[in-house]
Short mmCIF file of C-alpha atoms and ligand atoms in Angstrom, two decimals:
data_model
loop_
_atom_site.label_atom_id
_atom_site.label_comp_id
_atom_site.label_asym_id
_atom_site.label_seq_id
_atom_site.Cartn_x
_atom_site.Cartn_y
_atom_site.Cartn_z
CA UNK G 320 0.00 0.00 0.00
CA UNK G 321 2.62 2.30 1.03
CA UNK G 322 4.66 1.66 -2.29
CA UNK G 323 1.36 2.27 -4.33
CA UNK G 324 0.85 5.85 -2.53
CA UNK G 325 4.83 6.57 -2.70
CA UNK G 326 5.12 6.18 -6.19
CA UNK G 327 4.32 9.05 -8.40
CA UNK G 328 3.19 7.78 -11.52
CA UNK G 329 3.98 8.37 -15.08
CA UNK G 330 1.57 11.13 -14.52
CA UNK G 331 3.41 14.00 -13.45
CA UNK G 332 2.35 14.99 -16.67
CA UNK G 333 -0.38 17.35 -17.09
CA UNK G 334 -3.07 16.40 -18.45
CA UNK G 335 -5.66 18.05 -20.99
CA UNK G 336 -8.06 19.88 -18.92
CA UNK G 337 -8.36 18.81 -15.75
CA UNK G 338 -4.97 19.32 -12.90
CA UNK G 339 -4.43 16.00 -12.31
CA UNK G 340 -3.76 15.35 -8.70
CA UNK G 341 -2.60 11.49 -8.60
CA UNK G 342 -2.85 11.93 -4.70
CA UNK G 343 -6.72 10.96 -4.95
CA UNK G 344 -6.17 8.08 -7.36
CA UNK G 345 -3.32 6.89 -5.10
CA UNK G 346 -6.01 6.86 -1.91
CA UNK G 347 -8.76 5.85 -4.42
CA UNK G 348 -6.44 2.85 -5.08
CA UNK G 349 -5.61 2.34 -1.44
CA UNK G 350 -9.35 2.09 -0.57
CA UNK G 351 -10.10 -0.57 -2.87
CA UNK G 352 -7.20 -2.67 -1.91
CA UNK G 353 -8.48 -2.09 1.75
CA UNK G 354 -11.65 -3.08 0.88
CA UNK G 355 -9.73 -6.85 0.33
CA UNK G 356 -7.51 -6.22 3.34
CA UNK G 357 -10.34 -5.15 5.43
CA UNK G 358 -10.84 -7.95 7.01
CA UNK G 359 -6.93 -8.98 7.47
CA UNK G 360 -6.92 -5.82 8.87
CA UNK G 361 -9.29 -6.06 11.98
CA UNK G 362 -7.87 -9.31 12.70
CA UNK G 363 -4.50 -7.83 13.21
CA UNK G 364 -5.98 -4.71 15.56
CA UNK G 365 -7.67 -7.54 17.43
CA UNK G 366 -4.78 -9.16 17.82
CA UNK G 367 -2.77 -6.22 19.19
CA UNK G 368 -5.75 -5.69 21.41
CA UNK G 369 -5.90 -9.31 22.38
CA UNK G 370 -2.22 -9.61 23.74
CA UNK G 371 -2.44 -6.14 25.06
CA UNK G 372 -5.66 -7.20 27.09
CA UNK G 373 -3.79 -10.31 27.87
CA UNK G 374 -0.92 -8.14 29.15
CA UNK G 375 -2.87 -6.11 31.12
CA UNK G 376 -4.56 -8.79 33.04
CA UNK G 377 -1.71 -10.39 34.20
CA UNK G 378 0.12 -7.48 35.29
CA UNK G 379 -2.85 -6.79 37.63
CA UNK G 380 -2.86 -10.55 38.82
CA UNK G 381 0.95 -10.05 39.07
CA UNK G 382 -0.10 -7.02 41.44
CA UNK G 383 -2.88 -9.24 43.15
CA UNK G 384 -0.02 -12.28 44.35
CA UNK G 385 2.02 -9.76 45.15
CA UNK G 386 0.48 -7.07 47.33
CA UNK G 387 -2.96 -8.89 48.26
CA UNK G 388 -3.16 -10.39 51.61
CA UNK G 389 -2.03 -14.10 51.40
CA UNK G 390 -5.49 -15.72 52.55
CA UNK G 391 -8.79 -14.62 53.08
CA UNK G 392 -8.55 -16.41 56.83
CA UNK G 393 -8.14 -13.70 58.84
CA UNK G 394 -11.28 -12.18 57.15
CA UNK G 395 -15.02 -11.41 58.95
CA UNK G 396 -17.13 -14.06 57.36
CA UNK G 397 -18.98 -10.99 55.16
CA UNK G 398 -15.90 -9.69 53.89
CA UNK G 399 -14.68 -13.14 53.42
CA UNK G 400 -17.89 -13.65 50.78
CA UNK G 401 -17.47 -10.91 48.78
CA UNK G 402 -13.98 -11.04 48.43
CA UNK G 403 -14.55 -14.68 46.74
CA UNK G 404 -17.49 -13.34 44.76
CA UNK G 405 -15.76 -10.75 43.19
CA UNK G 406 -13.12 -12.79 42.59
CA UNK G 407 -15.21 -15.37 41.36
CA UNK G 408 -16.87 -12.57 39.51
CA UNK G 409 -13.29 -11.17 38.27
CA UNK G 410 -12.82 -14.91 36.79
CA UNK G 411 -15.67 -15.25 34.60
CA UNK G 412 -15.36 -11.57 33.18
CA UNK G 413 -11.92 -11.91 32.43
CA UNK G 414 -12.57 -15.68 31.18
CA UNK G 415 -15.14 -14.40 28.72
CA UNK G 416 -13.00 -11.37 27.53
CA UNK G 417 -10.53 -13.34 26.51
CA UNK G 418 -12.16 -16.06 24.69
CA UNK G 419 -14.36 -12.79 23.12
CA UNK G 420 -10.69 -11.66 22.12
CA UNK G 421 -9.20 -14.89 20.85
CA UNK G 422 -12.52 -15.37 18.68
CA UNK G 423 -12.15 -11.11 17.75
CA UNK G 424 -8.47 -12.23 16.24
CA UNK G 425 -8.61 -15.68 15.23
CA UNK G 426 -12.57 -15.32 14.18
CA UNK G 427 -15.62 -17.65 15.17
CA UNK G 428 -14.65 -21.54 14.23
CA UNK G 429 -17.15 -23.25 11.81
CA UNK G 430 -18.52 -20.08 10.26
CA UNK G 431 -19.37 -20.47 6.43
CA UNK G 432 -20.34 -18.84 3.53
CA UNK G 433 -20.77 -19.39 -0.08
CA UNK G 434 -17.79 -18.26 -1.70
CA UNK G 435 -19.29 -15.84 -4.43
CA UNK G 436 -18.41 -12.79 -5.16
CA UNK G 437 -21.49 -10.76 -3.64
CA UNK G 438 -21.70 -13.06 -0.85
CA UNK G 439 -18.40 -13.23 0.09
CA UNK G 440 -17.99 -9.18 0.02
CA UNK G 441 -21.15 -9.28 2.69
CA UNK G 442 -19.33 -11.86 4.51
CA UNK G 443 -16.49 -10.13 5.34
CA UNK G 444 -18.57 -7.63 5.94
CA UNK G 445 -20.22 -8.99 8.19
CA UNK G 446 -17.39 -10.41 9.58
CA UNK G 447 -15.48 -7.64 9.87
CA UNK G 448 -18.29 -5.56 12.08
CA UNK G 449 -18.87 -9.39 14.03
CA UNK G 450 -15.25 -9.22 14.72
CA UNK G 451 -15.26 -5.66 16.24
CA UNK G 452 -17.84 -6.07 18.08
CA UNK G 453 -16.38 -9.12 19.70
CA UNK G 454 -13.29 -6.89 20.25
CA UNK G 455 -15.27 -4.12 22.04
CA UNK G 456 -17.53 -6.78 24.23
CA UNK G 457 -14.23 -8.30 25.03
CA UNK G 458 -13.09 -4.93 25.65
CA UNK G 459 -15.61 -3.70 28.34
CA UNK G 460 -15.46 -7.59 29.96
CA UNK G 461 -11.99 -7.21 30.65
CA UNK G 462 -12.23 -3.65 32.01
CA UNK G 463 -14.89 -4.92 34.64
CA UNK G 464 -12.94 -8.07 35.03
CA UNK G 465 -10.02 -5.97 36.23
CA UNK G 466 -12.19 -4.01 38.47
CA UNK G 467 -13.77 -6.89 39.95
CA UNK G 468 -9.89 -7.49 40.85
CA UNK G 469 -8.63 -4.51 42.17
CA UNK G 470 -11.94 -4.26 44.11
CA UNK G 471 -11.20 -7.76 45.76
CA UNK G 472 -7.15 -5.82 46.56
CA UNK G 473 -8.93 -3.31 48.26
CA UNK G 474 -11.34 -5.10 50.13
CA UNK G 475 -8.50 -7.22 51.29
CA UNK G 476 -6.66 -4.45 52.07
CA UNK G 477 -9.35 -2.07 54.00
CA UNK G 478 -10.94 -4.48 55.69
CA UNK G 479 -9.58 -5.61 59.14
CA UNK G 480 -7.97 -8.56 60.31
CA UNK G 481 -10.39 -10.23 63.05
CA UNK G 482 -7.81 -10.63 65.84
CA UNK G 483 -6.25 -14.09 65.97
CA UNK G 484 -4.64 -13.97 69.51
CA UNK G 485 -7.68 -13.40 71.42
CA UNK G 486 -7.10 -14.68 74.86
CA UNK G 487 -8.80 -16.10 77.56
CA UNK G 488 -9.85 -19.84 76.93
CA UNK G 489 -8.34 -20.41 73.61
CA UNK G 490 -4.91 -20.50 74.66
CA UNK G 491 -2.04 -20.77 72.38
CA UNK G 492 -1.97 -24.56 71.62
CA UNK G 493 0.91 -26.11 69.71
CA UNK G 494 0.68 -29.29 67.87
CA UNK G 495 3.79 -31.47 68.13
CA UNK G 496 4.40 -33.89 65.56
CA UNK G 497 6.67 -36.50 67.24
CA UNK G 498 7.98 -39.79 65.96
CA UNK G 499 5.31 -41.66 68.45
CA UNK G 500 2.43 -40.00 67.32
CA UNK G 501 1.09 -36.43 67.56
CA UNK G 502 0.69 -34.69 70.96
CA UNK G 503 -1.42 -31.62 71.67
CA UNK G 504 -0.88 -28.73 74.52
CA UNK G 505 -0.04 -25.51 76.14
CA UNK G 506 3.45 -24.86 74.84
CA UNK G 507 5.53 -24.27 77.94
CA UNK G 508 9.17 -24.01 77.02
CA UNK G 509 11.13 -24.98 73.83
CA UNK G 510 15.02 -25.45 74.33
CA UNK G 511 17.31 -27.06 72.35
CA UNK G 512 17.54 -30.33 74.23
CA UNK G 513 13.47 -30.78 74.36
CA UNK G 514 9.66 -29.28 74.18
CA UNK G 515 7.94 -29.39 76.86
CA UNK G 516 4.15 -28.71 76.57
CA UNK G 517 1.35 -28.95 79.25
CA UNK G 518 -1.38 -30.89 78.97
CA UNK G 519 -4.88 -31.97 80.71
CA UNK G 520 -5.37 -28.71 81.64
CA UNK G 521 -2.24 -27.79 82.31
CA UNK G 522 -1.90 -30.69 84.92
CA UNK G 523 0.59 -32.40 83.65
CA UNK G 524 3.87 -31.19 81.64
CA UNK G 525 5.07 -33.73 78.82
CA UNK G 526 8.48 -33.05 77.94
CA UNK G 527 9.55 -34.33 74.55
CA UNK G 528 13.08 -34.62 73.55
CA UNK G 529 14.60 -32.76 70.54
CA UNK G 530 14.94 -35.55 68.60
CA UNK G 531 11.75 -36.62 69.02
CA UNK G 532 10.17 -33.59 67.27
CA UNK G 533 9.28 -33.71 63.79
CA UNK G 534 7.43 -30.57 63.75
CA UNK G 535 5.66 -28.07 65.92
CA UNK G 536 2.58 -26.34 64.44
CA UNK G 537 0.64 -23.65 66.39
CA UNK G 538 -3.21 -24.79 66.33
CA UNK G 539 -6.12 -22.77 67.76
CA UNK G 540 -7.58 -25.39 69.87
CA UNK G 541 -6.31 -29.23 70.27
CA UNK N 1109 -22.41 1.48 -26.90
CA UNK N 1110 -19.34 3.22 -27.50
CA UNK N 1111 -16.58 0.47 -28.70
CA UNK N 1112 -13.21 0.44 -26.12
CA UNK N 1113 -10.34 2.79 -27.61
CA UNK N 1114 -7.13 1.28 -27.24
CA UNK N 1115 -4.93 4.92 -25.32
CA UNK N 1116 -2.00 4.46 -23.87
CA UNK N 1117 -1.47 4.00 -20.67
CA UNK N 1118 -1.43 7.32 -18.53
CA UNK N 1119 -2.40 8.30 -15.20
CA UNK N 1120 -4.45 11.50 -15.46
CA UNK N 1121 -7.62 12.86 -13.94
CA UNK N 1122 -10.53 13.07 -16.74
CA UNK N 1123 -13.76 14.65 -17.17
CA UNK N 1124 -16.50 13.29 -17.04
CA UNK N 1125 -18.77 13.58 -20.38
CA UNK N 1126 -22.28 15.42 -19.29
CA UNK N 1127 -23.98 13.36 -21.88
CA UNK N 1128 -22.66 9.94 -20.33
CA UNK N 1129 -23.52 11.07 -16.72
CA UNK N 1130 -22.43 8.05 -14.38
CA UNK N 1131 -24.64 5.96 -12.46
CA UNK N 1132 -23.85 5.65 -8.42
CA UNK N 1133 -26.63 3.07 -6.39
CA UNK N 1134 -26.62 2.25 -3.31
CA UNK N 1135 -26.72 -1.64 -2.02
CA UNK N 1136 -29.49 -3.01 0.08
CA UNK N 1137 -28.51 -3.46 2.90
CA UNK N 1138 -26.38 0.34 2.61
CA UNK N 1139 -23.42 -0.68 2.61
CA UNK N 1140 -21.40 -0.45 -0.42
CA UNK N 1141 -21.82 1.98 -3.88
CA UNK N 1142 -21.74 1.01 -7.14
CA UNK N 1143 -20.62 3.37 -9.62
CA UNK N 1144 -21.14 2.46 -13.26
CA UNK N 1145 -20.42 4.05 -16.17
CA UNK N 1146 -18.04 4.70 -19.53
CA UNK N 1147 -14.89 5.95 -18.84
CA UNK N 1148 -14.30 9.22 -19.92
CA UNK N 1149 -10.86 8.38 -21.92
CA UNK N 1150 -11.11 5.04 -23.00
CA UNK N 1151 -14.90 4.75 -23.92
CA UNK N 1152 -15.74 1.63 -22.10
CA UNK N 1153 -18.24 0.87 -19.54
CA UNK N 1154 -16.84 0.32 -15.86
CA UNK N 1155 -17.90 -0.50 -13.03
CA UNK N 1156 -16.44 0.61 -9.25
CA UNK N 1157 -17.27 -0.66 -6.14
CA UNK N 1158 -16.56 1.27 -2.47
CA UNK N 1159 -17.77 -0.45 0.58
CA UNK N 1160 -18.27 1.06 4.01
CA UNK N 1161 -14.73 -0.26 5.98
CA UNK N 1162 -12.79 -0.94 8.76
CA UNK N 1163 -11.77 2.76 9.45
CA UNK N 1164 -14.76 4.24 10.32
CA UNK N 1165 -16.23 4.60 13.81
CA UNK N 1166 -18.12 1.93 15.62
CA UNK N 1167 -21.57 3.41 15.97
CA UNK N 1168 -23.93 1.97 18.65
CA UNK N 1169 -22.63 0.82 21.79
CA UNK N 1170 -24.97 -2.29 23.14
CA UNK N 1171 -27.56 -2.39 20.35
CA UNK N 1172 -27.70 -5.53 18.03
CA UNK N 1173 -28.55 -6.15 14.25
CA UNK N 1174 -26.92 -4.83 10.86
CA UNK N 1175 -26.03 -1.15 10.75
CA UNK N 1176 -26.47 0.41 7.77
CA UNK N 1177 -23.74 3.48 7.98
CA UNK N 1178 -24.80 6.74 7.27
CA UNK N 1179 -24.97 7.14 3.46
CA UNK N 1180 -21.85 8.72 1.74
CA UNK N 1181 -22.15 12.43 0.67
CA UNK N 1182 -20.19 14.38 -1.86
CA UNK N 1183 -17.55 12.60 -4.64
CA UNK N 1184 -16.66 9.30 -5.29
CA UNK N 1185 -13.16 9.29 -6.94
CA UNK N 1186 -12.88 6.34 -9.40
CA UNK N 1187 -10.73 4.96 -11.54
CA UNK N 1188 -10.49 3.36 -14.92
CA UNK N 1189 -11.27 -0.40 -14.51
CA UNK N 1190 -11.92 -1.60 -18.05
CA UNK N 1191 -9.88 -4.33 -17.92
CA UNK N 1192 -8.61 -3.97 -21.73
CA UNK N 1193 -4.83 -3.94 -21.89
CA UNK N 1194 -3.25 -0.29 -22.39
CA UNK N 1195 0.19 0.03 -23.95
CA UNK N 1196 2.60 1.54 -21.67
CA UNK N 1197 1.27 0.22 -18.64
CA UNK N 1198 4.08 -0.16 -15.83
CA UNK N 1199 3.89 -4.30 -14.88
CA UNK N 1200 4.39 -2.94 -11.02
CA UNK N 1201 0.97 -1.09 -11.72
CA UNK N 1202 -2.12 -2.21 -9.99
CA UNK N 1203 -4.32 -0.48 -12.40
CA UNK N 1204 -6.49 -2.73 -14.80
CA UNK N 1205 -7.61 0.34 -17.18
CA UNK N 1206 -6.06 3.18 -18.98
CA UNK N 1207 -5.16 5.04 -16.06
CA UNK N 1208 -8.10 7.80 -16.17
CA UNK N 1209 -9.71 8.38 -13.22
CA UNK N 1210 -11.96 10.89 -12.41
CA UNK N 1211 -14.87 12.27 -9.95
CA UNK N 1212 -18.18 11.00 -9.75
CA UNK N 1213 -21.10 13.13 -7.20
CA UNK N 1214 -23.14 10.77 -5.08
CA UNK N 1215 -26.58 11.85 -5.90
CA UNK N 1216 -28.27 12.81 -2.57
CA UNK N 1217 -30.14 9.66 -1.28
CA UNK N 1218 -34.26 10.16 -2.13
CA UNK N 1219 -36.32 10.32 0.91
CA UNK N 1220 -37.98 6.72 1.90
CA UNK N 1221 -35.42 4.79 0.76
CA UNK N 1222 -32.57 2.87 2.51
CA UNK N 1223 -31.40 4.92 5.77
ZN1 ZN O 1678 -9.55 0.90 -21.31
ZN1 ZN O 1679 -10.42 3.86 -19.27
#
C-alpha cells in the first residue's frame, strides 16, 4: 500500500483539462485494496488488542499475588464472601473477555459462507463488524474483570484482620508432631535439648526430647 | 455502446462527459456503492465498487442487528477499470484500465429509501 501511494506515476504529466492530482487516485487505489484487506486488517488490531488485554490482566494478577493479603482467613465471614465473589466474579469476566478476544483475532470456528463474489464481500462484511464487536464486548469484559480485581485488593486491604490472639480460653496450643504419634498442649518451654508442653489442663507437663520432634505447628484449639 | 479505444497508458484525472452522466446506487442493505459508467478516456463501460470499511467509527454501543452506515455524501473518486490492456502500462501497476480516473457526485439519497 505504502509503495502504491509513494510512487508518483507516469503522470506527473499534465493532463488536458483537468490538474491532475494522482494523490486521490493513489487513496482511491488504497481504498479498494483495503476493501480486500479489510478484514486482514481487523484481525490484526484484534490481535494487538488481544495480547495487550492479555498483558494487562496479568500485570494486575501479578499485582494481586504480590500485594494482596495471602489468605482470606483472617477475614469477617462478610468480607470473606465478597472477596470470593468478586473474585469469582473477576474470573468469569476476564474468562469471557478473553475467549471474546481470541474469537475477535482468530474469528468464530465453523462459520461459512458461499464463496461468491457478492456473498463473500457481505461476509467479510459482516465479519469484519462481528469481529469488532467481539473486540469491544471483550473490551468492556476485561475492564470490569479488572475491576472486579482490584476491588477484591482493596477489600483485602481495607478491611480488618479479626484478631487471631484473642485470649482467655483459647490459649495458644501447639501441635507437636513426634515420631510416636502427635501430641497436643499448652506450649511451655522450647530449648534445644526438648519441648515441653502442658497438657490436661495444664496438669501435667510432657516433655519431649529434641529428637523426638518432627514438627511443631501452632493450632487454635487441640 | 461506445466500442473500447485502445490509449495508452497514462495516469491523469478526466472529465466526465455530461452526456454519459455516471450511475452511483446504493446496495441493500447500505453498505457499499456502485458506480457504473463509460470511462471518460477510453470509452468503455466500468464498473467501481466502495464499501463502508474498517476505518470508520463503531456506531452503537450495546444495540444488536446490521447497521447500515450513514450514506456517503459528496464525490466518489474512481478509476479506470476496463480491464482492456493499455500500452505503456508499468507491470508494477495495480491499475487494470487506462489510467483515467476521475470524480463521480453521489446523488443525494431520495427520501424513503434505505437509511
Ligand atoms: Zn480501457
Ligand atoms: Zn479507461
Amino acid at each position: 500500500m505504502r509503495c502504491l501511494l509513494g510512487r508518483a506515476g507516469p503522470a506527473s504529466r499534465a493532463g488536458g483539462g483537468a490538474v491532475t492530482d494522482i494523490a486521490k487516485k493513489r487513496y482511491a487505489q488504497l481504498g479498494q485494496q483495503l476493501q480486500y484487506d479489510q478484514l486482514g486488517t481487523v484481525r490484526r488490531q484484534a490481535e494487538g488488542w488481544r495480547n495487550g488485554l492479555a498483558g494487562l490482566t496479568g500485570l494486575v494478577g501479578v499485582v494481586f499475588v504480590l500485594k494482596g493479603r495471602e489468605s482470606v482467613a483472617g477475614m469477617p465471614g462478610g468480607w470473606r464472601w465478597v472477596t470470593a465473589l468478586l473474585l469469582v466474579l473477576a474470573f468469569v469476566l476476564l474468562l469471557a473477555g478473553s475467549l471474546g478476544a481470541v474469537r475477535a483475532a482468530n474469528g468464530q470456528v465453523g462459520q461459512r459462507v458461499w464463496l461468491t463474489g457478492d456473498r463473500l464481500l457481505s461476509g467479510i462484511l459482516d465479519e469484519v463488524e462481528r469481529t469488532q464487536d467481539a473486540l469491544s464486548t471483550a473490551r468492556r469484559l476485561s475492564v470490569a474483570g479488572l475491576c472486579a480485581i482490584v476491588a477484591a485488593i482493596a477489600v483485602s486491604w481495607l478491611v480488618p484482620v479479626e484478631t487471631s490472639a484473642s485470649p482467655g480460653s483459647s490459649g495458644p496450643y501447639v501441635l507437636v508432631n513426634t515420631t510416636g504419634g502427635v501430641r497436643c498442649g499448652e506450649l511451655v518451654l522450647a530449648d534445644p535439648e526438648a519441648v515441653t508442653i502442658s497438657t490436661a489442663g495444664k496438669k501435667r507437663w510432657v516433655r519431649i526430647p529434641a529428637a523426638d520432634v518432627r514438627s511443631v505447628t501452632p493450632a487454635a484449639r487441640c | 455502446m461506445p466500442d473500447h479505444v485502445a490509449t495508452e497508458f497514462r495516469e491523469h484525472e478526466a472529465e466526465v462527459r455530461p452526456d454519459e452522466p455516471f450511475t452511483v446506487t446504493r446496495s441493500e442493505d447500505g453498505r457499499w456503492y456502485t458506480v457504473k459508467g463509460y470511462c471518460p478516456t477510453c470509452r468503455v463501460d466500468t464498473v467501481f465498487r466502495v464499501s463502508y470499511g474498517v476505518l470508520g467509527p463503531p456506531k452503537r454501543l450495546w444495540g444488536r442487528g446490521r447497521r447500515a452506515p450513514e450514506p456517503l455524501t459528496g464525490d466518489i473518486p474512481v478509476y479506470c477499470q476496463c480491464g482492456y490492456p493499455h500500452a505503456e502500462r508499468p507491470p508494477e501497476s495495480p491499475d487494470t484500465g487506462c489510467g483515467a480516473f476521475w470524480d463521480v457526485p453521489v446523488p443525494p439519497p431520495e427520501p424513503g429509501a434505505a437509511p
